[in-house]
Short mmCIF file of C-alpha atoms in Angstrom, two decimals:
data_model
loop_
_atom_site.label_atom_id
_atom_site.label_comp_id
_atom_site.label_asym_id
_atom_site.label_seq_id
_atom_site.Cartn_x
_atom_site.Cartn_y
_atom_site.Cartn_z
CA MET A 25 15.08 -34.80 14.42
CA ASN A 26 14.16 -33.44 11.25
CA ALA A 27 13.64 -29.84 12.22
CA PRO A 28 11.28 -27.54 10.08
CA ALA A 29 12.62 -24.81 8.27
CA PRO A 30 12.79 -21.40 10.51
CA THR A 31 11.42 -18.19 8.91
CA GLY A 32 12.55 -15.49 11.33
CA LEU A 33 15.81 -14.60 12.74
CA LEU A 34 15.98 -12.31 15.75
CA ALA A 35 19.50 -10.64 15.62
CA GLU A 36 20.55 -9.32 19.12
CA LEU A 37 23.04 -6.95 17.89
CA THR A 38 23.81 -5.70 21.22
CA HIS A 39 22.81 -4.85 24.88
CA ARG A 40 23.82 -1.20 24.77
CA CYS A 41 20.84 0.96 25.39
CA PRO A 42 20.63 4.46 26.49
CA LEU A 43 17.07 3.52 27.85
CA ALA A 44 16.96 1.45 31.17
CA CYS A 45 13.26 0.12 30.76
CA PRO A 46 12.14 -1.99 33.86
CA TYR A 47 10.33 -4.34 31.62
CA CYS A 48 12.97 -5.32 29.40
CA SER A 49 13.47 -8.82 28.46
CA ASN A 50 16.95 -8.79 28.03
CA PRO A 51 19.14 -11.05 30.75
CA LEU A 52 20.19 -9.71 34.13
CA ASP A 53 23.55 -10.16 33.12
CA LEU A 54 24.19 -8.18 30.00
CA ILE A 55 26.68 -8.71 27.31
CA ALA A 56 29.66 -6.18 27.17
CA ALA A 57 30.39 -4.72 23.81
CA ALA A 58 33.84 -6.03 23.81
CA ARG A 59 32.21 -9.50 23.47
CA GLU A 60 29.79 -8.69 20.45
CA LEU A 61 29.97 -10.49 17.04
CA ASP A 62 31.96 -8.42 14.42
CA THR A 63 30.41 -6.99 11.11
CA GLU A 64 31.47 -10.02 9.11
CA SER A 65 30.24 -12.70 11.63
CA TRP A 66 26.74 -11.13 11.36
CA ALA A 67 27.26 -10.94 7.67
CA ARG A 68 27.58 -14.76 7.82
CA VAL A 69 24.95 -15.36 10.03
CA PHE A 70 22.60 -13.50 7.79
CA ARG A 71 23.83 -15.51 4.89
CA GLU A 72 23.30 -19.07 6.88
CA ALA A 73 19.92 -18.03 8.01
CA ALA A 74 18.82 -17.36 4.55
CA ASP A 75 19.91 -20.78 3.33
CA LEU A 76 17.98 -22.20 6.02
CA GLY A 77 14.97 -20.78 4.86
CA VAL A 78 14.73 -17.55 7.10
CA LEU A 79 12.71 -14.84 5.35
CA GLN A 80 12.94 -11.74 7.64
CA THR A 81 15.54 -10.66 10.56
CA HIS A 82 14.60 -8.36 13.30
CA LEU A 83 17.52 -6.54 14.36
CA SER A 84 17.19 -5.80 17.99
CA GLY A 85 19.25 -5.05 21.02
CA GLY A 86 19.60 -3.27 23.44
CA GLU A 87 19.51 -0.42 21.09
CA PRO A 88 20.50 -1.82 17.73
CA ALA A 89 21.51 1.91 16.71
CA SER A 90 24.47 1.80 19.11
CA ARG A 91 26.33 -0.13 16.56
CA ARG A 92 28.19 2.15 14.35
CA ASP A 93 28.29 -0.70 11.69
CA LEU A 94 24.37 -0.78 11.63
CA GLU A 95 24.32 0.16 7.86
CA ALA A 96 26.67 -2.20 6.92
CA LEU A 97 24.53 -4.66 8.86
CA VAL A 98 21.58 -3.86 7.15
CA ALA A 99 23.26 -3.86 3.91
CA SER A 100 24.51 -7.38 4.41
CA ALA A 101 21.05 -8.55 5.44
CA ARG A 102 19.44 -7.24 2.32
CA ASP A 103 22.16 -8.74 0.31
CA ALA A 104 21.40 -12.29 2.01
CA GLY A 105 17.93 -11.52 0.74
CA LEU A 106 16.02 -10.89 4.12
CA TYR A 107 13.24 -8.86 5.08
CA THR A 108 14.83 -6.29 7.48
CA ASN A 109 12.94 -4.97 10.55
CA LEU A 110 14.60 -2.53 12.90
CA ILE A 111 13.40 -2.88 16.51
CA THR A 112 14.33 0.58 18.18
CA SER A 113 14.09 2.99 20.72
CA GLY A 114 14.81 5.58 18.22
CA ILE A 115 17.48 6.84 20.66
CA GLY A 116 20.64 7.28 18.31
CA LEU A 117 18.99 7.70 15.09
CA THR A 118 18.73 11.16 13.03
CA ARG A 119 17.04 11.69 9.84
CA ASP A 120 20.38 11.21 7.92
CA ARG A 121 21.09 8.13 9.66
CA LEU A 122 17.80 6.82 8.89
CA ALA A 123 17.97 7.79 5.46
CA ARG A 124 21.21 5.80 5.04
CA LEU A 125 19.58 2.72 6.79
CA ARG A 126 16.70 2.97 3.93
CA ASN A 127 19.27 3.31 1.31
CA ALA A 128 21.05 0.13 2.80
CA GLY A 129 17.90 -1.74 2.63
CA LEU A 130 16.03 -1.22 5.67
CA ASP A 131 12.35 -2.36 5.11
CA HIS A 132 10.57 -1.45 8.42
CA VAL A 133 10.76 0.21 11.66
CA GLN A 134 9.16 -0.92 15.03
CA LEU A 135 9.49 2.00 17.48
CA SER A 136 9.02 1.68 20.83
CA LEU A 137 6.99 4.06 22.93
CA GLN A 138 6.81 3.83 26.86
CA ASP A 139 3.62 5.89 27.21
CA VAL A 140 1.84 8.71 25.50
CA ASP A 141 3.16 11.66 27.19
CA ALA A 142 6.98 12.70 28.03
CA ALA A 143 6.73 12.63 31.47
CA SER A 144 5.50 9.07 32.10
CA SER A 145 7.34 7.97 29.09
CA ASP A 146 10.58 9.35 30.12
CA THR A 147 10.23 7.92 33.68
CA ILE A 148 9.58 4.43 32.49
CA GLY A 149 12.57 4.38 30.12
CA GLY A 150 14.94 6.27 32.64
CA TYR A 151 15.68 8.45 29.79
CA ALA A 152 14.42 11.57 28.18
CA GLY A 153 13.47 10.60 24.67
CA PHE A 154 10.09 11.11 24.18
CA GLN A 155 10.47 13.94 21.69
CA ARG A 156 13.15 11.94 19.75
CA LYS A 157 10.73 9.07 19.37
CA ARG A 158 8.14 11.52 17.85
CA ASP A 159 10.80 12.89 15.59
CA VAL A 160 12.19 9.24 14.60
CA ALA A 161 8.20 8.43 13.81
CA ALA A 162 8.07 11.34 11.36
CA TRP A 163 11.14 10.48 9.64
CA THR A 164 10.30 7.18 9.06
CA VAL A 165 6.93 8.01 7.70
CA GLU A 166 8.55 10.73 5.63
CA LEU A 167 11.28 8.42 4.13
CA GLY A 168 8.42 5.82 3.19
CA LEU A 169 9.53 2.81 5.40
CA ALA A 170 6.98 0.83 6.66
CA PHE A 171 5.92 1.70 10.48
CA THR A 172 4.86 -0.18 13.63
CA LEU A 173 4.24 1.43 16.85
CA ASN A 174 5.37 -0.85 19.81
CA ALA A 175 3.48 -0.08 23.25
CA PRO A 176 4.33 -2.32 26.12
CA LEU A 177 1.56 -2.23 28.45
CA HIS A 178 2.00 -2.77 32.43
CA ARG A 179 0.58 -0.94 35.56
CA ALA A 180 1.92 2.54 34.83
CA ASN A 181 0.46 2.74 31.47
CA VAL A 182 -2.29 0.41 30.86
CA HIS A 183 -4.91 2.81 30.97
CA ASN A 184 -3.37 4.32 28.18
CA ALA A 185 -4.29 1.83 25.71
CA ALA A 186 -6.73 4.04 23.69
CA ARG A 187 -4.47 6.87 23.72
CA PHE A 188 -1.67 4.81 22.40
CA ILE A 189 -3.99 3.53 19.59
CA GLU A 190 -4.85 7.43 18.68
CA LEU A 191 -1.13 8.19 18.77
CA ALA A 192 -0.50 5.44 16.28
CA LEU A 193 -2.78 6.89 13.74
CA GLU A 194 -1.67 10.60 14.69
CA LEU A 195 2.12 9.42 13.91
CA GLY A 196 1.03 7.55 10.79
CA ALA A 197 1.99 3.96 11.72
CA GLY A 198 0.23 1.26 9.77
CA ARG A 199 0.43 -1.17 12.60
CA ILE A 200 0.68 -1.14 16.17
CA GLU A 201 1.61 -3.86 18.74
CA ILE A 202 -0.02 -3.64 21.96
CA ALA A 203 1.89 -6.04 24.12
CA HIS A 204 1.31 -6.65 27.82
CA VAL A 205 4.65 -7.17 29.34
CA GLN A 206 5.91 -10.70 29.67
CA TYR A 207 7.86 -11.52 32.91
CA TYR A 208 11.25 -12.51 31.87
CA GLY A 209 14.47 -11.14 32.51
CA TRP A 210 14.41 -7.51 33.81
CA ALA A 211 10.61 -7.46 33.65
CA LEU A 212 10.85 -10.94 36.04
CA ALA A 213 12.58 -8.81 38.49
CA ASN A 214 10.44 -6.04 38.32
CA ARG A 215 7.06 -8.06 38.38
CA ALA A 216 5.75 -6.65 41.27
CA ALA A 217 5.68 -3.14 40.08
CA LEU A 218 4.54 -3.87 36.56
CA MET A 219 1.53 -6.41 37.09
CA PRO A 220 -1.68 -4.86 35.99
CA THR A 221 -5.25 -6.07 37.70
CA ARG A 222 -7.41 -8.20 36.04
CA GLU A 223 -9.93 -5.43 35.68
CA GLN A 224 -7.20 -3.33 33.78
CA LEU A 225 -6.31 -5.99 31.39
CA ASP A 226 -10.22 -6.60 30.76
CA ALA A 227 -10.26 -3.07 29.73
CA THR A 228 -7.48 -3.21 27.36
CA VAL A 229 -9.29 -6.41 25.85
CA ASP A 230 -12.35 -4.02 25.09
CA VAL A 231 -10.53 -0.85 23.76
CA VAL A 232 -8.57 -3.46 21.33
CA ALA A 233 -11.68 -5.24 20.39
CA ASP A 234 -13.57 -1.85 19.41
CA ALA A 235 -10.61 -0.38 17.83
CA ARG A 236 -10.14 -3.22 15.47
CA THR A 237 -13.62 -2.71 14.27
CA ARG A 238 -13.67 1.04 14.21
CA LEU A 239 -9.99 1.28 12.50
CA ALA A 240 -10.41 -1.82 10.05
CA GLY A 241 -8.26 -1.38 6.68
CA GLN A 242 -6.68 1.83 8.69
CA LEU A 243 -4.31 0.40 11.28
CA VAL A 244 -3.51 -3.21 12.04
CA ILE A 245 -3.52 -3.90 15.58
CA ASP A 246 -1.55 -6.92 17.31
CA PHE A 247 -2.47 -7.50 20.54
CA VAL A 248 -0.31 -9.69 23.31
CA LEU A 249 -2.17 -10.81 26.66
CA PRO A 250 -0.08 -11.53 29.81
CA ASP A 251 0.31 -15.04 30.50
CA TYR A 252 -0.43 -14.60 34.11
CA TYR A 253 -4.07 -14.07 33.39
CA ALA A 254 -4.27 -17.02 30.71
CA ASP A 255 -6.11 -20.21 31.04
CA ALA A 256 -3.91 -21.73 28.22
CA PRO A 257 -0.57 -21.35 26.85
CA LYS A 258 0.51 -19.56 23.73
CA PRO A 259 2.89 -21.29 21.18
CA CYS A 260 5.93 -19.28 22.55
CA MET A 261 8.03 -18.29 19.44
CA GLY A 262 5.78 -20.24 17.18
CA GLY A 263 6.99 -23.20 19.21
CA TRP A 264 10.44 -24.29 20.69
CA GLY A 265 12.67 -24.47 17.54
CA ARG A 266 10.02 -24.36 15.17
CA GLU A 267 10.09 -20.87 13.82
CA VAL A 268 12.60 -18.42 14.96
CA ILE A 269 16.63 -18.46 15.63
CA VAL A 270 17.55 -15.92 18.26
CA VAL A 271 21.40 -15.19 18.18
CA THR A 272 22.56 -13.14 20.91
CA PRO A 273 25.00 -10.44 20.82
CA ASP A 274 27.93 -12.71 21.61
CA GLY A 275 26.98 -15.40 19.09
CA ARG A 276 24.96 -17.94 21.11
CA ALA A 277 22.05 -19.27 19.05
CA MET A 278 18.73 -20.28 21.08
CA PRO A 279 15.31 -21.04 20.31
CA CYS A 280 13.81 -17.76 22.45
CA HIS A 281 15.39 -14.79 23.74
CA ALA A 282 14.77 -15.81 27.49
CA ALA A 283 16.09 -19.67 26.74
CA ALA A 284 19.42 -18.88 28.55
CA ASN A 285 17.57 -18.95 31.90
CA ILE A 286 17.42 -22.74 31.43
CA PRO A 287 20.89 -23.90 33.17
CA SER A 288 20.42 -27.51 31.94
CA LEU A 289 20.76 -26.40 28.56
CA THR A 290 24.26 -25.52 26.72
CA PHE A 291 23.64 -22.96 23.52
CA GLU A 292 26.28 -23.22 20.85
CA ASN A 293 27.82 -20.08 19.36
CA VAL A 294 27.85 -19.33 15.58
CA ARG A 295 31.54 -18.69 16.00
CA ASP A 296 32.03 -22.27 16.45
CA ALA A 297 29.66 -24.08 14.55
CA SER A 298 27.35 -23.24 11.32
CA LEU A 299 23.65 -21.94 12.13
CA ALA A 300 22.38 -24.96 9.89
CA ARG A 301 23.97 -27.55 11.93
CA ILE A 302 22.73 -25.67 15.53
CA TRP A 303 19.37 -25.50 14.17
CA ASN A 304 19.14 -29.25 12.85
CA ASP A 305 21.34 -30.97 15.34
CA SER A 306 22.07 -29.17 18.79
CA ALA A 307 20.96 -30.68 21.86
CA ALA A 308 19.63 -27.41 22.95
CA PHE A 309 17.40 -26.93 19.85
CA ASN A 310 16.06 -30.38 20.12
CA ALA A 311 15.47 -30.46 23.78
CA TYR A 312 11.78 -29.43 23.50
CA ARG A 313 11.09 -29.38 19.93
CA GLY A 314 7.86 -31.52 18.80
CA THR A 315 6.09 -33.27 21.46
CA ALA A 316 8.12 -36.26 22.24
CA TRP A 317 9.43 -34.55 25.55
CA MET A 318 6.23 -33.75 26.89
CA LYS A 319 4.87 -35.09 30.47
CA GLU A 320 1.30 -35.23 31.46
CA PRO A 321 -1.08 -33.37 31.21
CA CYS A 322 0.54 -32.15 28.19
CA ARG A 323 1.47 -35.56 26.59
CA GLY A 324 -1.49 -36.65 24.30
CA CYS A 325 -3.31 -32.95 24.79
CA PRO A 326 -5.25 -32.27 21.61
CA GLN A 327 -3.53 -28.76 21.78
CA ALA A 328 -0.03 -30.24 21.95
CA GLU A 329 0.69 -29.35 18.37
CA ILE A 330 -1.06 -26.10 18.34
CA ASP A 331 0.55 -24.61 21.31
CA TRP A 332 3.73 -26.73 21.57
CA GLY A 333 3.84 -26.84 25.36
CA GLY A 334 3.79 -23.03 25.86
CA CYS A 335 6.71 -21.55 27.48
CA ARG A 336 9.60 -23.75 28.86
CA CYS A 337 11.10 -20.87 30.67
CA GLN A 338 7.98 -19.86 32.61
CA ALA A 339 7.48 -23.58 33.40
CA LEU A 340 11.00 -23.36 34.87
CA ALA A 341 10.61 -20.05 36.88
CA LEU A 342 7.05 -21.09 38.52
CA ALA A 343 6.79 -24.97 38.25
CA GLY A 344 10.52 -25.66 39.08
CA ASP A 345 10.82 -27.94 35.86
CA PRO A 346 11.38 -26.86 32.13
CA ALA A 347 9.42 -29.86 31.14
CA ALA A 348 6.54 -29.32 33.04
CA ALA A 349 3.48 -27.87 31.67
CA ASP A 350 3.43 -24.12 31.23
CA PRO A 351 1.56 -22.57 34.14
CA ALA A 352 -0.57 -20.45 31.72
CA CYS A 353 -2.19 -23.51 31.07
CA SER A 354 -5.47 -24.41 33.65
CA LEU A 355 -4.26 -27.89 33.93
CA SER A 356 -0.79 -27.00 35.13
CA SER A 357 -0.28 -28.06 38.87
CA ALA A 358 1.55 -24.24 39.17
CA HIS A 359 -1.49 -22.54 37.55
CA GLY A 360 -3.12 -21.73 40.74
CA ARG A 361 0.13 -19.93 42.06
CA MET A 362 0.50 -17.82 38.89
CA GLY A 363 -3.07 -16.51 39.40
CA GLU A 364 -2.08 -15.92 43.35
CA LEU A 365 1.03 -14.18 42.13
CA ALA A 366 -0.59 -11.62 39.85
CA LEU A 367 -3.43 -10.94 42.50
CA ALA A 368 -0.98 -10.13 45.14
CA GLU A 369 1.38 -8.10 43.23
CA ALA A 370 -1.24 -6.44 41.46
CA THR A 371 -3.13 -5.24 44.32
CA THR A 372 -0.25 -3.91 46.52
CA ALA A 373 1.59 -0.86 46.22
CA PRO A 374 4.28 -0.98 43.59
CA PRO A 375 7.98 -1.13 44.64
CA PRO A 376 10.58 1.24 42.94
CA TYR A 377 11.76 0.13 39.67
CA ARG A 378 14.91 -1.67 39.40
CA TYR A 379 16.23 -0.01 36.15
CA ARG A 380 18.10 -1.81 33.46
CA ARG A 381 21.35 -0.16 33.45
CA PHE A 382 24.27 -1.38 30.72
CA GLU A 383 27.82 -1.10 31.93
CA LYS A 384 30.72 -1.46 29.69
#
């Protein structure tokens, strides 16, 4: 298949992280530090990504600052000609280290915040890091780096959507991503504790609409809705194998960060094959690329080349078939089940969090 050129690389440098967020999208089986790609392997991946057409890399984890070679990784990504975005909890960063990262070529910091006050934020993250996050935000602005605040919304903090926006302004962010949790990995294991009600969701829609009008030209607001309350799927990662390559800490290349949940697929490793060969020729990347794989009601749908079938992992989880219609679509036979799950879990007492804990 003639694959489109990718534009983004999500480089999952490590699964190590001091936080234990129950909504983490990482898989339940975390990759040990001993299995992580080394510095030179990542440098080769960055070069190969740039040769493929990738324009930017998102350095993610876990917590990427857990890598002692992060400065070298940023420098190698910059040397490859990539725009570099650090997706971080802030823990593990100091002002000096952030300055070194800027000098190595870092362009952008995307800082996650679990809530707008220390008590709730630290409870959700399972770590007392709220003040460090505020410090990192201040250093980021002081050092002249582009700054996005990431606000993952769920039942425990959804009522604070407006306060997240005001805090983004206070901290000097140019952009905020208000993203309702999507239920993969640890978030799926904690779905009953995280699911907001429809009324809570609708309130955030109103908050964002008002803020976008009021703050136009001052703050960019990205908004991600939860699939469980949708009537139409969104193009997951821009479409399977269309825009983004994910490389896991141990080197597996995938079309999305949750794709390893599909047991029928085998994902090749950058240790064994070039990124170009994997992107263009691997069975896993071609499995749901384009529209030929689609079944009814997706086949022939006028939205097929807009949403590209939606999420394959969600189809597997709720419909039992990764080639089925995304249950977020109102035409899916599993759509009603998705709504029933959301209603049942959002209106019952939340169970305790199952925290994400990394073990060496």
